[in-house]
Amino acid sequence: DNAKRRRPRRVVAVYIVCDAESPITSGLLCREFMYSSQWCDPSTRVITAAPGLEKRLEHTLEELLPCASPYARLDAAGQRAWAASVSLQLPDDHGG
């Protein structure tokens, strides 16, 4: 069956684009999920970019997995502040 032959066997790369000034990597749980997935392997590329795609980082999943989550060394207030600083910001007149 053609559909079965065209089914992806492996994820070659994961692309993450964020609205922060500098690219940020996936969180620890996402890295662990990808690493344990049947479609990813340690050589799967993880490419992150900031708006405009000029600033980019590229790592393999294997290189990222041992890295701590960006929240690891922050208390609850610090986590909220950091998350707010890198999250999508809607303009005041976003139509809602």
Tab-separated table of C-alpha atoms in Angstrom:
chain	number	residue	atom	x	y	z
A	1	ASP	CA	0.000	0.000	0.000
A	2	ASN	CA	1.387	3.426	-1.004
A	3	ALA	CA	0.318	5.111	2.229
A	4	LYS	CA	2.368	2.684	4.298
A	5	ARG	CA	5.429	3.173	2.104
A	6	ARG	CA	5.186	6.964	2.401
A	7	ARG	CA	4.783	6.904	6.181
A	8	PRO	CA	7.739	8.642	7.850
A	9	ARG	CA	10.146	6.283	9.539
A	10	ARG	CA	12.211	8.895	11.314
A	11	VAL	CA	12.122	12.567	12.307
A	12	VAL	CA	15.232	14.162	10.811
A	13	ALA	CA	14.838	17.651	12.309
A	14	VAL	CA	12.609	19.620	14.656
A	15	TYR	CA	12.254	23.381	14.076
A	16	ILE	CA	11.303	25.755	16.903
A	17	VAL	CA	10.733	29.464	16.253
A	18	CYS	CA	10.080	31.734	19.216
A	19	ASP	CA	9.333	35.392	19.759
A	20	ALA	CA	12.283	35.977	22.125
A	21	GLU	CA	15.295	38.044	21.025
A	22	SER	CA	17.507	34.958	21.164
A	23	PRO	CA	16.546	31.422	20.225
A	24	ILE	CA	15.493	29.155	23.078
A	25	THR	CA	15.647	25.381	23.142
A	26	SER	CA	12.843	22.979	23.907
A	27	GLY	CA	12.086	22.237	27.538
A	28	LEU	CA	13.401	19.182	29.316
A	29	LEU	CA	10.140	17.226	29.073
A	30	CYS	CA	9.953	17.828	25.314
A	31	ARG	CA	13.565	16.681	24.933
A	32	GLU	CA	12.847	13.548	26.949
A	33	PHE	CA	9.690	12.883	24.904
A	34	MET	CA	11.538	13.259	21.607
A	35	TYR	CA	14.432	11.121	22.837
A	36	SER	CA	12.085	8.319	23.844
A	37	SER	CA	10.017	8.537	20.642
A	38	GLN	CA	10.289	5.750	18.112
A	39	TRP	CA	10.677	8.383	15.368
A	40	CYS	CA	13.592	10.333	16.872
A	41	ASP	CA	17.089	9.221	17.714
A	42	PRO	CA	20.108	10.930	19.289
A	43	SER	CA	21.146	12.375	15.905
A	44	THR	CA	17.792	14.158	15.336
A	45	ARG	CA	18.592	17.835	14.754
A	46	VAL	CA	16.818	20.464	16.872
A	47	ILE	CA	16.969	23.891	15.250
A	48	THR	CA	15.735	26.935	17.141
A	49	ALA	CA	15.393	30.454	15.783
A	50	ALA	CA	14.394	33.945	16.871
A	51	PRO	CA	12.025	36.117	14.807
A	52	GLY	CA	13.357	36.799	11.319
A	53	LEU	CA	15.383	33.572	11.494
A	54	GLU	CA	18.729	35.459	11.562
A	55	LYS	CA	19.641	34.097	15.008
A	56	ARG	CA	19.651	30.305	14.949
A	57	LEU	CA	20.976	27.485	17.093
A	58	GLU	CA	21.372	23.923	15.931
A	59	HIS	CA	22.027	20.937	18.177
A	60	THR	CA	21.408	17.238	18.072
A	61	LEU	CA	18.938	15.772	20.507
A	62	GLU	CA	21.840	13.980	22.157
A	63	GLU	CA	23.597	17.311	22.791
A	64	LEU	CA	20.455	18.862	24.303
A	65	LEU	CA	19.191	16.036	26.467
A	66	PRO	CA	21.618	16.394	29.373
A	67	CYS	CA	21.058	20.161	29.587
A	68	ALA	CA	18.919	21.346	32.440
A	69	SER	CA	15.558	22.981	31.915
A	70	PRO	CA	15.777	26.802	31.934
A	71	TYR	CA	13.429	26.685	34.947
A	72	ALA	CA	15.725	24.418	36.995
A	73	ARG	CA	17.454	27.104	39.036
A	74	LEU	CA	14.505	29.494	39.444
A	75	ASP	CA	11.948	29.744	42.220
A	76	ALA	CA	8.234	29.999	41.296
A	77	ALA	CA	8.304	33.802	40.945
A	78	GLY	CA	11.446	33.624	38.814
A	79	GLN	CA	9.854	30.982	36.585
A	80	ARG	CA	6.782	33.162	36.016
A	81	ALA	CA	8.919	36.218	35.250
A	82	TRP	CA	11.164	34.318	32.835
A	83	ALA	CA	8.200	32.690	31.071
A	84	ALA	CA	6.457	36.064	30.691
A	85	SER	CA	9.620	37.588	29.208
A	86	VAL	CA	9.880	34.972	26.419
A	87	SER	CA	6.196	34.253	25.729
A	88	LEU	CA	4.124	35.605	22.873
A	89	GLN	CA	2.863	39.072	23.673
A	90	LEU	CA	-0.427	40.154	22.124
A	91	PRO	CA	-0.821	43.835	21.212
A	92	ASP	CA	-3.375	45.749	23.278
A	93	ASP	CA	-5.726	45.921	20.292
A	94	HIS	CA	-5.570	42.203	19.388
A	95	GLY	CA	-9.253	42.183	18.563
A	96	GLY	CA	-10.431	40.180	21.527
